[in-house]
Amino acid sequence: MVVKICGITRAHDAKLAYYRGADLLGLIFHPASPRFCGIGAATEMLRSFPDYPWVFVFSYDDANYIQEIRKKFSAVDAKIQIPATHRYLKNLVSDAGYENVIPVVGVQNSFEHDFLDPFSAFSLIVLDTAVRGDDGRQKPGPDDKFTRHLIKGIKRPHLLTGGLTPDNLEGVICDAEPYGVDVAGGIEKSSGIKDDVQLEKFMRIAKKGRGF
């Protein structure tokens, strides 16, 4: 199972996640995020671990800002994650290629698999089950817990995200059978600071996949 550890702000957490088998490591560059990774911290990590499987994560940020971050860290072969409804998505794909862009598709309580047809050219997509505001922050909703069985059977490579923790991951895997999972806050002791024990527990369960 593919695992993305997102919201990394420290070199320690990046190294631990990588050596515990994380397939993707997310740096959030959206300034309003509680897990925003500043330029200084990002520079330190990217210089120390340039070959790690990095993902630069954005919300509805300005296209010029996204380009600025990409240019600053152009020496790193990172993928770019942005909302599927971002107006810059098409231009970004033209510049970076489908294989290097990860669109985030918001999914709530009604969902048909053909809804994903427009994203068939992408190598990977994120299915975000959380209710979020325009600033990217999770907010209360009528049903924050996505009816996970709705995505069961999706063949297209995807990461399921939104409210995942080591305590609910086994149930999520049983219900949804996701291709992969994406976690941030569910393994933290504070925003942007991962808990070593929770991270390792999450990785053990995820890497066992459906065979636990």
mmCIF file of C-alpha atoms in Angstrom:
data_model
loop_
_atom_site.group_PDB
_atom_site.id
_atom_site.type_symbol
_atom_site.label_atom_id
_atom_site.label_comp_id
_atom_site.label_asym_id
_atom_site.label_seq_id
_atom_site.Cartn_x
_atom_site.Cartn_y
_atom_site.Cartn_z
ATOM 1 C CA MET A 1 0.000 0.000 0.000
ATOM 2 C CA VAL A 2 1.254 3.447 -0.928
ATOM 3 C CA VAL A 3 1.643 5.768 2.067
ATOM 4 C CA LYS A 4 2.057 9.532 2.034
ATOM 5 C CA ILE A 5 3.103 11.264 5.228
ATOM 6 C CA CYS A 6 2.041 14.878 4.854
ATOM 7 C CA GLY A 7 2.528 18.097 6.778
ATOM 8 C CA ILE A 8 6.196 17.474 7.537
ATOM 9 C CA THR A 9 8.020 20.438 9.051
ATOM 10 C CA ARG A 10 11.096 18.787 10.605
ATOM 11 C CA ALA A 11 14.037 16.847 9.210
ATOM 12 C CA HIS A 12 13.648 14.303 12.011
ATOM 13 C CA ASP A 13 10.114 13.451 10.910
ATOM 14 C CA ALA A 14 11.078 13.268 7.239
ATOM 15 C CA LYS A 15 13.903 10.858 7.975
ATOM 16 C CA LEU A 16 11.801 8.673 10.271
ATOM 17 C CA ALA A 17 8.938 8.479 7.767
ATOM 18 C CA TYR A 18 11.272 7.635 4.903
ATOM 19 C CA TYR A 19 13.078 4.881 6.769
ATOM 20 C CA ARG A 20 9.806 3.417 7.995
ATOM 21 C CA GLY A 21 8.744 2.977 4.377
ATOM 22 C CA ALA A 22 6.749 6.081 3.418
ATOM 23 C CA ASP A 23 6.397 6.328 -0.344
ATOM 24 C CA LEU A 24 5.703 10.077 -0.453
ATOM 25 C CA LEU A 25 6.581 12.933 1.894
ATOM 26 C CA GLY A 26 4.457 16.078 1.800
ATOM 27 C CA LEU A 27 5.638 19.621 2.473
ATOM 28 C CA ILE A 28 2.711 22.017 2.774
ATOM 29 C CA PHE A 29 3.448 25.433 1.302
ATOM 30 C CA HIS A 30 -0.016 26.881 1.855
ATOM 31 C CA PRO A 31 0.671 29.722 4.331
ATOM 32 C CA ALA A 32 -2.665 29.418 6.147
ATOM 33 C CA SER A 33 -2.135 25.751 6.976
ATOM 34 C CA PRO A 34 -1.266 24.880 10.583
ATOM 35 C CA ARG A 35 1.349 22.585 9.025
ATOM 36 C CA PHE A 36 2.883 25.240 6.803
ATOM 37 C CA CYS A 37 6.511 24.471 6.040
ATOM 38 C CA GLY A 38 8.552 27.665 5.958
ATOM 39 C CA ILE A 39 11.238 28.261 3.376
ATOM 40 C CA GLY A 40 14.014 27.809 5.924
ATOM 41 C CA ALA A 41 12.803 24.424 7.125
ATOM 42 C CA ALA A 42 12.073 23.277 3.574
ATOM 43 C CA THR A 43 15.525 24.329 2.398
ATOM 44 C CA GLU A 44 17.183 22.375 5.199
ATOM 45 C CA MET A 45 15.232 19.199 4.455
ATOM 46 C CA LEU A 46 15.547 19.377 0.685
ATOM 47 C CA ARG A 47 19.290 19.969 0.889
ATOM 48 C CA SER A 48 19.738 17.139 3.382
ATOM 49 C CA PHE A 49 17.467 14.658 1.607
ATOM 50 C CA PRO A 50 17.234 15.695 -2.060
ATOM 51 C CA ASP A 51 16.402 12.184 -3.231
ATOM 52 C CA TYR A 52 13.441 11.635 -0.909
ATOM 53 C CA PRO A 53 10.045 11.289 -2.669
ATOM 54 C CA TRP A 54 8.858 14.846 -2.001
ATOM 55 C CA VAL A 55 5.440 16.312 -2.741
ATOM 56 C CA PHE A 56 4.896 20.074 -2.615
ATOM 57 C CA VAL A 57 1.367 20.611 -1.346
ATOM 58 C CA PHE A 58 -0.720 23.686 -2.129
ATOM 59 C CA SER A 59 -4.293 24.772 -1.635
ATOM 60 C CA TYR A 60 -5.916 27.533 -3.703
ATOM 61 C CA ASP A 61 -2.696 29.485 -3.725
ATOM 62 C CA ASP A 62 -1.817 32.034 -6.374
ATOM 63 C CA ALA A 63 -0.234 30.569 -9.499
ATOM 64 C CA ASN A 64 2.730 32.921 -9.225
ATOM 65 C CA TYR A 65 3.399 31.736 -5.688
ATOM 66 C CA ILE A 66 3.307 28.098 -6.774
ATOM 67 C CA GLN A 67 5.712 28.855 -9.599
ATOM 68 C CA GLU A 68 7.986 30.727 -7.199
ATOM 69 C CA ILE A 69 8.239 27.703 -4.886
ATOM 70 C CA ARG A 70 8.819 25.345 -7.810
ATOM 71 C CA LYS A 71 11.563 27.593 -9.180
ATOM 72 C CA LYS A 72 13.262 27.982 -5.806
ATOM 73 C CA PHE A 73 13.461 24.233 -5.344
ATOM 74 C CA SER A 74 13.827 23.248 -9.004
ATOM 75 C CA ALA A 75 16.816 21.032 -8.221
ATOM 76 C CA VAL A 76 14.473 18.654 -6.389
ATOM 77 C CA ASP A 77 12.366 16.212 -8.384
ATOM 78 C CA ALA A 78 9.146 16.847 -6.476
ATOM 79 C CA LYS A 79 5.525 16.273 -7.395
ATOM 80 C CA ILE A 80 2.988 19.075 -7.023
ATOM 81 C CA GLN A 81 -0.331 18.533 -5.241
ATOM 82 C CA ILE A 82 -3.146 21.060 -5.738
ATOM 83 C CA PRO A 83 -6.952 20.989 -5.658
ATOM 84 C CA ALA A 84 -8.529 19.495 -8.756
ATOM 85 C CA THR A 85 -10.669 22.613 -9.110
ATOM 86 C CA HIS A 86 -7.725 25.014 -9.019
ATOM 87 C CA ARG A 87 -7.783 27.205 -12.127
ATOM 88 C CA TYR A 88 -4.023 26.740 -12.492
ATOM 89 C CA LEU A 89 -4.270 22.948 -12.814
ATOM 90 C CA LYS A 90 -4.223 22.798 -16.621
ATOM 91 C CA ASN A 91 -1.275 25.157 -16.925
ATOM 92 C CA LEU A 92 0.606 23.245 -14.263
ATOM 93 C CA VAL A 93 0.040 19.979 -16.105
ATOM 94 C CA SER A 94 1.276 21.552 -19.343
ATOM 95 C CA ASP A 95 4.446 22.620 -17.593
ATOM 96 C CA ALA A 96 5.163 19.697 -15.263
ATOM 97 C CA GLY A 97 3.358 16.770 -16.887
ATOM 98 C CA TYR A 98 0.526 14.571 -15.661
ATOM 99 C CA GLU A 99 2.949 12.261 -13.889
ATOM 100 C CA ASN A 100 4.225 15.072 -11.673
ATOM 101 C CA VAL A 101 0.906 16.624 -10.661
ATOM 102 C CA ILE A 102 -1.423 15.153 -8.039
ATOM 103 C CA PRO A 103 -4.940 16.629 -8.090
ATOM 104 C CA VAL A 104 -6.979 16.537 -4.894
ATOM 105 C CA VAL A 105 -10.578 15.567 -5.535
ATOM 106 C CA GLY A 106 -13.018 16.510 -2.793
ATOM 107 C CA VAL A 107 -15.388 13.672 -2.054
ATOM 108 C CA GLN A 108 -18.381 13.820 0.238
ATOM 109 C CA ASN A 109 -21.340 11.499 0.739
ATOM 110 C CA SER A 110 -22.452 10.948 -2.853
ATOM 111 C CA PHE A 111 -19.933 9.630 -5.296
ATOM 112 C CA GLU A 112 -19.852 7.690 -8.543
ATOM 113 C CA HIS A 113 -16.656 6.224 -9.940
ATOM 114 C CA ASP A 114 -17.139 7.898 -13.325
ATOM 115 C CA PHE A 115 -16.751 11.204 -11.472
ATOM 116 C CA LEU A 116 -13.021 10.476 -11.699
ATOM 117 C CA ASP A 117 -12.967 10.015 -15.485
ATOM 118 C CA PRO A 118 -11.589 13.536 -16.124
ATOM 119 C CA PHE A 119 -8.531 12.594 -14.065
ATOM 120 C CA SER A 120 -7.659 9.386 -15.899
ATOM 121 C CA ALA A 121 -4.411 10.802 -17.310
ATOM 122 C CA PHE A 122 -2.926 11.477 -13.887
ATOM 123 C CA SER A 123 -0.616 8.881 -12.370
ATOM 124 C CA LEU A 124 -2.078 9.468 -8.907
ATOM 125 C CA ILE A 125 -4.965 11.386 -7.356
ATOM 126 C CA VAL A 126 -5.943 12.190 -3.778
ATOM 127 C CA LEU A 127 -9.496 11.571 -2.586
ATOM 128 C CA ASP A 128 -10.074 13.999 0.258
ATOM 129 C CA THR A 129 -12.946 12.979 2.487
ATOM 130 C CA ALA A 130 -12.666 15.864 4.938
ATOM 131 C CA VAL A 131 -14.868 18.925 4.939
ATOM 132 C CA ARG A 132 -12.579 21.912 4.417
ATOM 133 C CA GLY A 133 -12.828 25.654 4.068
ATOM 134 C CA ASP A 134 -11.287 27.742 1.306
ATOM 135 C CA ASP A 135 -8.145 28.113 3.403
ATOM 136 C CA GLY A 136 -7.603 24.356 3.415
ATOM 137 C CA ARG A 137 -8.385 23.919 7.097
ATOM 138 C CA GLN A 138 -10.640 21.066 8.124
ATOM 139 C CA LYS A 139 -13.951 22.253 9.528
ATOM 140 C CA PRO A 140 -16.979 20.588 11.117
ATOM 141 C CA GLY A 141 -19.530 19.252 8.696
ATOM 142 C CA PRO A 142 -22.694 17.164 8.737
ATOM 143 C CA ASP A 143 -20.706 14.024 8.057
ATOM 144 C CA ASP A 144 -16.947 14.372 8.320
ATOM 145 C CA LYS A 145 -16.593 10.600 8.153
ATOM 146 C CA PHE A 146 -16.866 9.721 4.509
ATOM 147 C CA THR A 147 -18.906 6.642 3.620
ATOM 148 C CA ARG A 148 -15.767 4.753 2.695
ATOM 149 C CA HIS A 149 -17.373 1.849 0.905
ATOM 150 C CA LEU A 150 -18.322 4.250 -1.891
ATOM 151 C CA ILE A 151 -14.754 4.240 -3.200
ATOM 152 C CA LYS A 152 -14.240 0.516 -2.816
ATOM 153 C CA GLY A 153 -13.307 -0.990 -6.156
ATOM 154 C CA ILE A 154 -11.680 2.082 -7.672
ATOM 155 C CA LYS A 155 -8.935 0.797 -9.941
ATOM 156 C CA ARG A 156 -7.249 4.139 -10.586
ATOM 157 C CA PRO A 157 -4.243 4.786 -8.303
ATOM 158 C CA HIS A 158 -5.414 7.012 -5.465
ATOM 159 C CA LEU A 159 -4.646 8.080 -1.931
ATOM 160 C CA LEU A 160 -7.440 8.263 0.609
ATOM 161 C CA THR A 161 -7.119 11.117 3.084
ATOM 162 C CA GLY A 162 -9.184 12.850 5.745
ATOM 163 C CA GLY A 163 -9.258 11.943 9.428
ATOM 164 C CA LEU A 164 -6.988 8.898 9.263
ATOM 165 C CA THR A 165 -5.282 7.703 12.453
ATOM 166 C CA PRO A 166 -3.501 4.540 13.568
ATOM 167 C CA ASP A 167 -6.643 3.640 15.509
ATOM 168 C CA ASN A 168 -9.057 3.753 12.567
ATOM 169 C CA LEU A 169 -6.755 2.714 9.740
ATOM 170 C CA GLU A 170 -7.536 -1.003 9.840
ATOM 171 C CA GLY A 171 -11.249 -0.260 9.553
ATOM 172 C CA VAL A 172 -10.640 2.139 6.681
ATOM 173 C CA ILE A 173 -8.627 -0.473 4.822
ATOM 174 C CA CYS A 174 -11.401 -3.047 5.325
ATOM 175 C CA ASP A 175 -14.163 -0.666 4.253
ATOM 176 C CA ALA A 176 -12.525 1.150 1.360
ATOM 177 C CA GLU A 177 -9.640 -1.061 0.211
ATOM 178 C CA PRO A 178 -7.737 2.038 -0.900
ATOM 179 C CA TYR A 179 -4.753 1.962 -3.220
ATOM 180 C CA GLY A 180 -2.978 4.173 -0.718
ATOM 181 C CA VAL A 181 -3.440 6.481 2.245
ATOM 182 C CA ASP A 182 -2.378 10.021 3.107
ATOM 183 C CA VAL A 183 -2.033 11.141 6.737
ATOM 184 C CA ALA A 184 -0.985 14.321 8.510
ATOM 185 C CA GLY A 185 -2.741 15.318 11.734
ATOM 186 C CA GLY A 186 -3.613 11.773 12.758
ATOM 187 C CA ILE A 187 -0.013 10.998 13.719
ATOM 188 C CA GLU A 188 0.928 14.272 15.402
ATOM 189 C CA LYS A 189 1.517 15.456 18.933
ATOM 190 C CA SER A 190 1.034 19.049 17.757
ATOM 191 C CA SER A 191 0.480 20.693 14.374
ATOM 192 C CA GLY A 192 3.386 19.832 12.101
ATOM 193 C CA ILE A 193 5.196 17.796 14.752
ATOM 194 C CA LYS A 194 4.872 14.069 14.220
ATOM 195 C CA ASP A 195 4.663 11.615 17.078
ATOM 196 C CA ASP A 196 7.287 8.916 16.519
ATOM 197 C CA VAL A 197 5.207 6.139 18.076
ATOM 198 C CA GLN A 198 2.041 7.041 16.162
ATOM 199 C CA LEU A 199 3.914 7.401 12.880
ATOM 200 C CA GLU A 200 5.543 4.001 13.264
ATOM 201 C CA LYS A 201 2.236 2.383 14.244
ATOM 202 C CA PHE A 202 0.498 3.899 11.224
ATOM 203 C CA MET A 203 3.228 2.660 8.912
ATOM 204 C CA ARG A 204 3.097 -0.883 10.316
ATOM 205 C CA ILE A 205 -0.645 -1.138 9.744
ATOM 206 C CA ALA A 206 -0.569 0.476 6.306
ATOM 207 C CA LYS A 207 2.264 -1.669 5.034
ATOM 208 C CA LYS A 208 0.457 -4.796 6.156
ATOM 209 C CA GLY A 209 -2.388 -3.571 3.938
ATOM 210 C CA ARG A 210 -5.349 -5.867 3.762
ATOM 211 C CA GLY A 211 -3.510 -8.739 5.353
ATOM 212 C CA PHE A 212 -3.600 -7.586 8.963
#
